[in-house]
mmCIF file of C-alpha atoms and ligand atoms in Angstrom:
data_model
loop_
_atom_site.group_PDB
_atom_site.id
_atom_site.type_symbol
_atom_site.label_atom_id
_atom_site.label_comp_id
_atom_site.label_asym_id
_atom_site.label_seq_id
_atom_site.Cartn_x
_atom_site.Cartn_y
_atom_site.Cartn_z
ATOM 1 C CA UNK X 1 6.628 -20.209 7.327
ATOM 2 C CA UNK X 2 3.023 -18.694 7.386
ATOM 3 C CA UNK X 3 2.984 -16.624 4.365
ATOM 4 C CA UNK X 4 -0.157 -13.987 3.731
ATOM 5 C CA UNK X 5 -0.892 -12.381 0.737
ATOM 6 C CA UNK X 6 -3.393 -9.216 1.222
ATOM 7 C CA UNK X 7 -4.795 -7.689 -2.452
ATOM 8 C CA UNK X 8 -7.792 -5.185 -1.935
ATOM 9 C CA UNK X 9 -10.156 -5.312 -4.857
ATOM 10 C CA UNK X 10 -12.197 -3.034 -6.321
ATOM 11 C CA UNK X 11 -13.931 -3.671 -9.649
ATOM 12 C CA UNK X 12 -11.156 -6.217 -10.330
ATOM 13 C CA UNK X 13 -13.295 -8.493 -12.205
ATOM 14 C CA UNK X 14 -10.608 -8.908 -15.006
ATOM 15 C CA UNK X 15 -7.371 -9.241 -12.559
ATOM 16 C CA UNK X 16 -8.138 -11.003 -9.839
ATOM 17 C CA UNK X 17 -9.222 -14.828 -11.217
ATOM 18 C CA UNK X 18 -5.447 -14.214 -13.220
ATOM 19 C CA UNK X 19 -3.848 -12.720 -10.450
ATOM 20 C CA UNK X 20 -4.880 -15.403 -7.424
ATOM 21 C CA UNK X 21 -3.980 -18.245 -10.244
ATOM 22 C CA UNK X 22 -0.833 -17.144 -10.646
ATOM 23 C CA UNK X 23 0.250 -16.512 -6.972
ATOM 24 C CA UNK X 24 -0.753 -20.140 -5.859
ATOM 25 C CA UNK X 25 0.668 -21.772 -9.051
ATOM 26 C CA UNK X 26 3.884 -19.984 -7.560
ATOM 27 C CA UNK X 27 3.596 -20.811 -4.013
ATOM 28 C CA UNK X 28 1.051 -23.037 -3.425
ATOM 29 C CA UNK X 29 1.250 -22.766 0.382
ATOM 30 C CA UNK X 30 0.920 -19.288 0.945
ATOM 31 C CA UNK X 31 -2.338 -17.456 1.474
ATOM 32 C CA UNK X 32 -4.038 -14.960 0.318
ATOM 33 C CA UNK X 33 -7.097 -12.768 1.719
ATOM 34 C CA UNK X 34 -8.549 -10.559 -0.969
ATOM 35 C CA UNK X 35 -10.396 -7.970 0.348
ATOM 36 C CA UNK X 36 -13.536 -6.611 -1.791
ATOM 37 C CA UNK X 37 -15.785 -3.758 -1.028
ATOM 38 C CA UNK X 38 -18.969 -5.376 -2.943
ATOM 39 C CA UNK X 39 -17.732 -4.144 -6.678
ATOM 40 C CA UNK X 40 -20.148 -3.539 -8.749
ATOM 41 C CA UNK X 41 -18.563 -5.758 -11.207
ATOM 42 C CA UNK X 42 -18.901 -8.771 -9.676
ATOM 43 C CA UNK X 43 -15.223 -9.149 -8.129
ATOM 44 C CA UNK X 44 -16.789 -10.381 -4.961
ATOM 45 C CA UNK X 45 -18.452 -13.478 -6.478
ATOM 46 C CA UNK X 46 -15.113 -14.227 -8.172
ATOM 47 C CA UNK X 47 -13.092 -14.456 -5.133
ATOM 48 C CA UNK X 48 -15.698 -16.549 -3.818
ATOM 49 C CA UNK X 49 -15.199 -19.229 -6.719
ATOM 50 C CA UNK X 50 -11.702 -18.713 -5.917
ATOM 51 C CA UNK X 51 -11.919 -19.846 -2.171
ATOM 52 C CA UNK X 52 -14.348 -22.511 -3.343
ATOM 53 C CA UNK X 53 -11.408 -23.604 -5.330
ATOM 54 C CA UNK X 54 -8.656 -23.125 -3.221
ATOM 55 C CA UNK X 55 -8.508 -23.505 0.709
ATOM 56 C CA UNK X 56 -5.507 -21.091 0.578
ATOM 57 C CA UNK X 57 -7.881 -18.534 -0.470
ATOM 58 C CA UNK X 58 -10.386 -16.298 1.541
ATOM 59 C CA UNK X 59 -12.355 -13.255 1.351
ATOM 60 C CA UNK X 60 -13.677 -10.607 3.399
ATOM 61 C CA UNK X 61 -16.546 -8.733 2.098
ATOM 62 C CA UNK X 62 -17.477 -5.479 3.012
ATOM 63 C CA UNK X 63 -20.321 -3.589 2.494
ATOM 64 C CA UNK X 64 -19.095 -0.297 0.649
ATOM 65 C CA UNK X 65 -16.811 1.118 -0.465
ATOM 66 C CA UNK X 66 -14.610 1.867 2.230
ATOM 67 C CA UNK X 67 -10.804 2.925 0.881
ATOM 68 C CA UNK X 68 -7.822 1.269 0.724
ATOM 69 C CA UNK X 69 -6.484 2.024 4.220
ATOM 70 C CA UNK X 70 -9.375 0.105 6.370
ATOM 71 C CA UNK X 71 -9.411 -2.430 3.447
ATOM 72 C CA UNK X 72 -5.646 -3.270 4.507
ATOM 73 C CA UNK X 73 -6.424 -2.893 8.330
ATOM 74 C CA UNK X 74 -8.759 -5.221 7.990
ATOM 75 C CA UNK X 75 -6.740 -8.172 6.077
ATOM 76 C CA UNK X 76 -3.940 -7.353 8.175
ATOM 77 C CA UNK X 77 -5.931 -8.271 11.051
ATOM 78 C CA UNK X 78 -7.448 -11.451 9.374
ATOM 79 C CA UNK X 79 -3.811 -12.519 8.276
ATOM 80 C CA UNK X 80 -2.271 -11.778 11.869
ATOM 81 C CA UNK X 81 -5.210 -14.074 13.470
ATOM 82 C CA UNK X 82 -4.100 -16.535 11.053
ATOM 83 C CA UNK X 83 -0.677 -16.737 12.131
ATOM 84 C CA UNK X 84 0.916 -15.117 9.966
ATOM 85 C CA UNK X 85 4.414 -14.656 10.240
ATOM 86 C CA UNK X 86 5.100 -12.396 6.773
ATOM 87 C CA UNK X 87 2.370 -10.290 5.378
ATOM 88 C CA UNK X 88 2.404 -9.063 1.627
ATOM 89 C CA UNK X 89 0.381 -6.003 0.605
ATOM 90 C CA UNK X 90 -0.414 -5.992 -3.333
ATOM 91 C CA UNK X 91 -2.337 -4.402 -6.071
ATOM 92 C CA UNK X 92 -4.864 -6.935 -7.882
ATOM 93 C CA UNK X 93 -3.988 -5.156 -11.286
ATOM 94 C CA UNK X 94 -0.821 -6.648 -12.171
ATOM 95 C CA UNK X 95 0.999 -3.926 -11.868
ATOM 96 C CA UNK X 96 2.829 -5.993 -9.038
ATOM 97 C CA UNK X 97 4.327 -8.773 -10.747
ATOM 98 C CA UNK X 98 4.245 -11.912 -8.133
ATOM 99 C CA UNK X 99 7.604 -12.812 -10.216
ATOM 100 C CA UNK X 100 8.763 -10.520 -7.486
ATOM 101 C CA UNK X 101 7.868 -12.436 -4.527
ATOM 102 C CA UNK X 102 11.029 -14.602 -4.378
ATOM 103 C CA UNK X 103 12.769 -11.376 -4.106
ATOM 104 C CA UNK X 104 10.754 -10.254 -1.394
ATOM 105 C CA UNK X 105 11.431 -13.349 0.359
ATOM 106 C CA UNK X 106 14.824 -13.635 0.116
ATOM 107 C CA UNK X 107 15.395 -9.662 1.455
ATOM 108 C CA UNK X 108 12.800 -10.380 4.270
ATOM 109 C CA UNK X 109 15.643 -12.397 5.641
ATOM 110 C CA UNK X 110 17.506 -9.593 6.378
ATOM 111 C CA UNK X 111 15.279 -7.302 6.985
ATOM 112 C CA UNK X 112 11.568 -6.842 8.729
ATOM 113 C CA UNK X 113 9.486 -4.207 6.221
ATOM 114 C CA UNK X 114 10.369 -4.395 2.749
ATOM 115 C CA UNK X 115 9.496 -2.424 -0.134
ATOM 116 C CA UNK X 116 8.935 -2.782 -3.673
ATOM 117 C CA UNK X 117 10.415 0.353 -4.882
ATOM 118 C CA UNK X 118 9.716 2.042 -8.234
ATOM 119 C CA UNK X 119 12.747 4.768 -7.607
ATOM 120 C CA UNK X 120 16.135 3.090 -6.311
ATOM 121 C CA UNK X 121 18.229 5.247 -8.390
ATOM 122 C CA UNK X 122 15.712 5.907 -11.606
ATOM 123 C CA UNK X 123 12.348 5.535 -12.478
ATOM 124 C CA UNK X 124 11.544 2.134 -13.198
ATOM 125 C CA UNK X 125 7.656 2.442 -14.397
ATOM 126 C CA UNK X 126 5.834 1.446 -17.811
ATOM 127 C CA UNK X 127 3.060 3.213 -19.048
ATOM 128 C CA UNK X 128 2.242 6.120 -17.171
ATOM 129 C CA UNK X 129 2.033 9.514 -18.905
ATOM 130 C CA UNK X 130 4.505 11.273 -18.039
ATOM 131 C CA UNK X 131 2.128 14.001 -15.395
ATOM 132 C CA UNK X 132 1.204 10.751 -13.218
ATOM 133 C CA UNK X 133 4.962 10.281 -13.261
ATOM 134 C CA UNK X 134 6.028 13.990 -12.195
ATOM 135 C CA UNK X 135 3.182 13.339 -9.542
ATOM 136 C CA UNK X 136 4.847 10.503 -7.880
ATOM 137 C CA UNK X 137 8.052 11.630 -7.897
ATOM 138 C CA UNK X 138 7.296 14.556 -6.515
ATOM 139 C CA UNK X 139 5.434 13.149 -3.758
ATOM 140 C CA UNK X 140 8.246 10.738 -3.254
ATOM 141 C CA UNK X 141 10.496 14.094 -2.923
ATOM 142 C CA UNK X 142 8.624 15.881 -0.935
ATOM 143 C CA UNK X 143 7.912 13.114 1.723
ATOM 144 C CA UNK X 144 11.816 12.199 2.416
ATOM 145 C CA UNK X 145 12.304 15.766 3.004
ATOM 146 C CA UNK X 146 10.088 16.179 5.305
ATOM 147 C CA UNK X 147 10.422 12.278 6.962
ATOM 148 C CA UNK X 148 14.266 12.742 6.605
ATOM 149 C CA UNK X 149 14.566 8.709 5.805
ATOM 150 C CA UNK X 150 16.253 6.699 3.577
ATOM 151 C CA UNK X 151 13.668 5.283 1.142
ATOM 152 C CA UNK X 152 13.131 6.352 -2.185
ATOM 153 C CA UNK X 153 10.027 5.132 -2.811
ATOM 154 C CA UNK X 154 7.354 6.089 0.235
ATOM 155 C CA UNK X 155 3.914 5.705 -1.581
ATOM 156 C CA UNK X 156 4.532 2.264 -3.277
ATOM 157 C CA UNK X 157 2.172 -0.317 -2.409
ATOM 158 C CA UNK X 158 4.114 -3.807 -2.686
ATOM 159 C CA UNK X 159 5.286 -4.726 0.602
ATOM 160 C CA UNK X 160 6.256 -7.000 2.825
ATOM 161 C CA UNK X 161 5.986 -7.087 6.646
ATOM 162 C CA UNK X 162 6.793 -9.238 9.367
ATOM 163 C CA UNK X 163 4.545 -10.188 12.320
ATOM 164 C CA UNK X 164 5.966 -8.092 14.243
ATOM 165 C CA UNK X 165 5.967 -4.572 12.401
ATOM 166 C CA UNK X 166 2.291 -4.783 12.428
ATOM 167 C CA UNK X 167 1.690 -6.056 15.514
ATOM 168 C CA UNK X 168 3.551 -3.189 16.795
ATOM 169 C CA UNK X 169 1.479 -0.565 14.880
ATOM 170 C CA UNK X 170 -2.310 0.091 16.981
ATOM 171 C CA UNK X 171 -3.920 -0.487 13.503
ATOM 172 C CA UNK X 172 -6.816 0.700 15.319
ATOM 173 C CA UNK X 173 -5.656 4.124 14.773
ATOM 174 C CA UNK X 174 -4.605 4.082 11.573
ATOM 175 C CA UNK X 175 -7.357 6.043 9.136
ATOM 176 C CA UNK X 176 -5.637 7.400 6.333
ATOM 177 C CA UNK X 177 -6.157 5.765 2.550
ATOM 178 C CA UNK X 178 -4.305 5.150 -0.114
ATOM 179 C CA UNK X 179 -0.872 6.983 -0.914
ATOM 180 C CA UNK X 180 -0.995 8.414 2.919
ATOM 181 C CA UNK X 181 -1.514 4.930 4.400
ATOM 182 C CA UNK X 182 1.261 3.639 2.816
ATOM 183 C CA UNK X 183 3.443 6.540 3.874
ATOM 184 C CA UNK X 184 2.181 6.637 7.792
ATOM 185 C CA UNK X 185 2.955 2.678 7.796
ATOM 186 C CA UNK X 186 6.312 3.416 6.886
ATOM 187 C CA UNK X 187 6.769 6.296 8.786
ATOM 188 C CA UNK X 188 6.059 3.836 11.671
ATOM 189 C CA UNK X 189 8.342 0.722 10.811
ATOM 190 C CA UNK X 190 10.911 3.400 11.175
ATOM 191 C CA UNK X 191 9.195 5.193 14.462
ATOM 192 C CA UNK X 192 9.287 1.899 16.068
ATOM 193 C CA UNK X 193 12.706 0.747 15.361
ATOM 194 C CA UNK X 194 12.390 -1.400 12.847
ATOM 195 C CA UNK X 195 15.534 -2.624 9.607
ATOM 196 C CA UNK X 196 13.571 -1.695 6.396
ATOM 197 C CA UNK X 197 14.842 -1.865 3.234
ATOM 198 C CA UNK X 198 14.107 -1.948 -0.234
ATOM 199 C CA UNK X 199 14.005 -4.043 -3.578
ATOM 200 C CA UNK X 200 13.997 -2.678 -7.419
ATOM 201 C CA UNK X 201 10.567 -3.795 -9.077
ATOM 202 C CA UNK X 202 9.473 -2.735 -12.068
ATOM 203 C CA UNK X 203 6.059 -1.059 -12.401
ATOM 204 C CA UNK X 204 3.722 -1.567 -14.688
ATOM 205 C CA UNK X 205 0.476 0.467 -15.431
ATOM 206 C CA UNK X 206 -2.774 -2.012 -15.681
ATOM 207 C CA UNK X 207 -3.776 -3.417 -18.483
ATOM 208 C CA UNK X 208 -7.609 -3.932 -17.492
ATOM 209 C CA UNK X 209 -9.743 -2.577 -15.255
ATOM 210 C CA UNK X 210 -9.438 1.420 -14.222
ATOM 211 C CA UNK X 211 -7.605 3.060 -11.353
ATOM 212 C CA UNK X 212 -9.536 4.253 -8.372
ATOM 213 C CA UNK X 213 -7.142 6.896 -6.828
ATOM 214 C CA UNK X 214 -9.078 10.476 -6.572
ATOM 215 C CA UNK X 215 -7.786 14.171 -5.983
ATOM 216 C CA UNK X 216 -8.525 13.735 -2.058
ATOM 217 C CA UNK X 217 -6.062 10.342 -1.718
ATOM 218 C CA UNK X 218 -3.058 13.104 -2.938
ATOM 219 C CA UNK X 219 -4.428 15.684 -0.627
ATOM 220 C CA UNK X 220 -4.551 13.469 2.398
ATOM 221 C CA UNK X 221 -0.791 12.099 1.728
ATOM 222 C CA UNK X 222 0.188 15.564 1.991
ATOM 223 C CA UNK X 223 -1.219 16.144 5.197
ATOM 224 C CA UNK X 224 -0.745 12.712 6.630
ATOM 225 C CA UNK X 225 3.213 13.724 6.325
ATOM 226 C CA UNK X 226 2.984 16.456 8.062
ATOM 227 C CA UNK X 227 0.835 14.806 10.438
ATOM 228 C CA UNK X 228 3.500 12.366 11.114
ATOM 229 C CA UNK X 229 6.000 15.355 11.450
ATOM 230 C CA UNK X 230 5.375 17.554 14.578
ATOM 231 C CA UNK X 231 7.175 20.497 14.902
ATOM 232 C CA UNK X 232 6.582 21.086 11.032
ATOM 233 C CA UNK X 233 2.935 20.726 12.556
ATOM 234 C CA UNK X 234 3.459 23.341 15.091
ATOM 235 C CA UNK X 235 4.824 25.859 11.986
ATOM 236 C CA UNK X 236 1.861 25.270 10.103
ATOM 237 C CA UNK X 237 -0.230 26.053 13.129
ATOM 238 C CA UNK X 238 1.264 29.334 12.351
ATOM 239 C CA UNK X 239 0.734 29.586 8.851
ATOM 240 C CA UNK X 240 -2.806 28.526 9.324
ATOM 241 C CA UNK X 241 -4.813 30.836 7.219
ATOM 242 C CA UNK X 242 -2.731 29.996 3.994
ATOM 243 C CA UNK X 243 -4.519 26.290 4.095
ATOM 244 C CA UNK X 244 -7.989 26.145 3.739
ATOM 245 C CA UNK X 245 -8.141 22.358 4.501
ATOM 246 C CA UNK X 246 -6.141 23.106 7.586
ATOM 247 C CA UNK X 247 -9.599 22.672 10.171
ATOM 248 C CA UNK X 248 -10.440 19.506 8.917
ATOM 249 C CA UNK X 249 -7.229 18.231 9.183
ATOM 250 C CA UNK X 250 -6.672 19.313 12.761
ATOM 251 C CA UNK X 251 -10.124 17.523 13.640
ATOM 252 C CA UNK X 252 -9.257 14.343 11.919
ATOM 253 C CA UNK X 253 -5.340 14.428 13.620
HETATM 254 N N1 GDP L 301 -11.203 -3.033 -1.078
HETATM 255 C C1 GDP L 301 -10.852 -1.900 -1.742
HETATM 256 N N2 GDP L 301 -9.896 -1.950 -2.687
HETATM 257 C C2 GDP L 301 -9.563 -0.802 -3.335
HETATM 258 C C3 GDP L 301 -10.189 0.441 -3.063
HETATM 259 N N3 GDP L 301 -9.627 1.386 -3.870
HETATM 260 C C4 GDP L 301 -8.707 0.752 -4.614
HETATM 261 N N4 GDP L 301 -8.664 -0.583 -4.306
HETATM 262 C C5 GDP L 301 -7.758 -1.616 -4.840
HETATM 263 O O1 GDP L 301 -6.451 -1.208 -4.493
HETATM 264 C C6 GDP L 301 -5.520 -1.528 -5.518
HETATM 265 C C7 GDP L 301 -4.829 -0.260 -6.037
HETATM 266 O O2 GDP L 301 -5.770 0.591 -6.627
HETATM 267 P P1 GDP L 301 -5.546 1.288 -8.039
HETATM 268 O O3 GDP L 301 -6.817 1.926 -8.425
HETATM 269 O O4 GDP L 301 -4.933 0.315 -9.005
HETATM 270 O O5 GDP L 301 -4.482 2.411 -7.649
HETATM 271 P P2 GDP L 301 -3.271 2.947 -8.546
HETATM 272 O O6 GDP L 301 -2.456 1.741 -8.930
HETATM 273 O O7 GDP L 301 -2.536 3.877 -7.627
HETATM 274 O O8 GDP L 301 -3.899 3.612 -9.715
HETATM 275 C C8 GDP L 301 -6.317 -2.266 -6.580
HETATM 276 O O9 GDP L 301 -6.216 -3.644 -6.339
HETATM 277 C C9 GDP L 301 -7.742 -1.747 -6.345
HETATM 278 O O10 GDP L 301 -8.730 -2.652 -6.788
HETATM 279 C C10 GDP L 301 -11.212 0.467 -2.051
HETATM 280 O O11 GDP L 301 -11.805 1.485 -1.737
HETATM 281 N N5 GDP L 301 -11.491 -0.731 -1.429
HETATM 282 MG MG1 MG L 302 -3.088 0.202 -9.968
#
């Protein structure tokens, strides 16, 4: 089985060498495709030693930074014109243990999206204060109400798809970034018919490096919901002048 690995990178420079190691000294045959948007700290010229290293491993480079939605879209793209017949998404920071990958395998028998969930019944997280917790959670709260589905945790970002989920999504169209992408992918899988389901990982906050998610990535996975929601659309249409954001929105949906 064609196995990709997709890990976006920005200012990874500590992670990623440790990170890529550790995946192929696991499974050797997979691949991985780390996407960098030139870091400043030299995480591009890293993952270039690493694909020097190991033919399992390439890179796309991009010129700026460009978000994490388009940086997935485009190693999705890469993987699929690889052949790929499962595609991981993961963080480069560790705070997705590859430890977990077996399990991902095994339920991607059964199943054709699969998530690495932080919430199945609890909070399974180390080392966030307990604000970036609330925020989460909430999110996580306020999405299933609105998407009415049976996940608990929407916004993670360690996943597993099969060919097929993503060749059935117009990536194309797809614009949204970080929390929101992750939510509109899996608003799809479900859209689109497909068995997802999830697996308990434990979550652990970085060690090195710095997190890159801003004010405007929560923002946008608030709209992107809604977005993905119609007739709660159409409300809001009426409700208009309480949202200040609401003209931007409409020109971006
Ligand atoms: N290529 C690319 N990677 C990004 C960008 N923003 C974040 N990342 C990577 O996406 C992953 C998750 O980002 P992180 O800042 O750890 O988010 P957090 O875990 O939610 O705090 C990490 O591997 C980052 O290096 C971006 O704009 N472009
Ligand atoms: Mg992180």
């Amino acid at each position: 089985m064609n196995v990709n690995v997709v890990i976006p990178t920005y200012n990874e420079a500590e992670n990623i060498a440790r990170l890529a190691e550790r995946i192929m000294e696991l499974y050797p045959s997979f691949h991985i495709i780390i996407v960098d948007d030139n870091s400043p700290d030299g995480t591009g010229e890293i993952a270039d030693k690493l694909a020097d290293r190991f033919p399992n491993i390439s890179v796309i480079h991009r010129p700026d930074k460009g978000g994490l939605g388009t940086a997935y879209v485009a190693g999705f793209k890469k993987a699929l014109d690889k052949g790929a017949d499962l595609i991981f998404e993961m963080d480069a920071d560790f705070s997705h243990d590859p430890r977990y990958l077996r399990d991902f395998l095994e339920a991607s028998q059964k199943a054709d999206f699969v998530i690495g969930s932080r919430y199945i019944q609890g909070v399974r997280v180390e080392g966030w204060k307990f604000r970036r917790l609330l925020l989460s959670k909430l999110a996580n709260i306020y999405v299933s109400y609105i998407m009415v589905r049976p996940v608990w945790d929407f916004t993670a970002g360690y996943r597993c798809y099969r060919r097929k989920v993503l060749e059935s999504i117009n990536l194309d169209n797809i614009r949204s970034d970080g929390y929101a992408f992750q939510i509109e992918l899996t608003y799809l899988a479900f859209k689109h018919g497909f068995k997802v389901s999830e697996i308990p990982i434990v979550f652990r906050e970085r060690e090195r490096g710095s997190s890159k998610i801003s004010r405007k990535v929560v923002w946008e996975a608030f709209w992107i919901t809604l977005k993905c929601r119609a007739p709660i659309l159409e409300i809001i249409k009426h409700l208009k002048f309480l949202f200040k954001d609401y003209n931007e929105f409409v020109e971006r949906a």
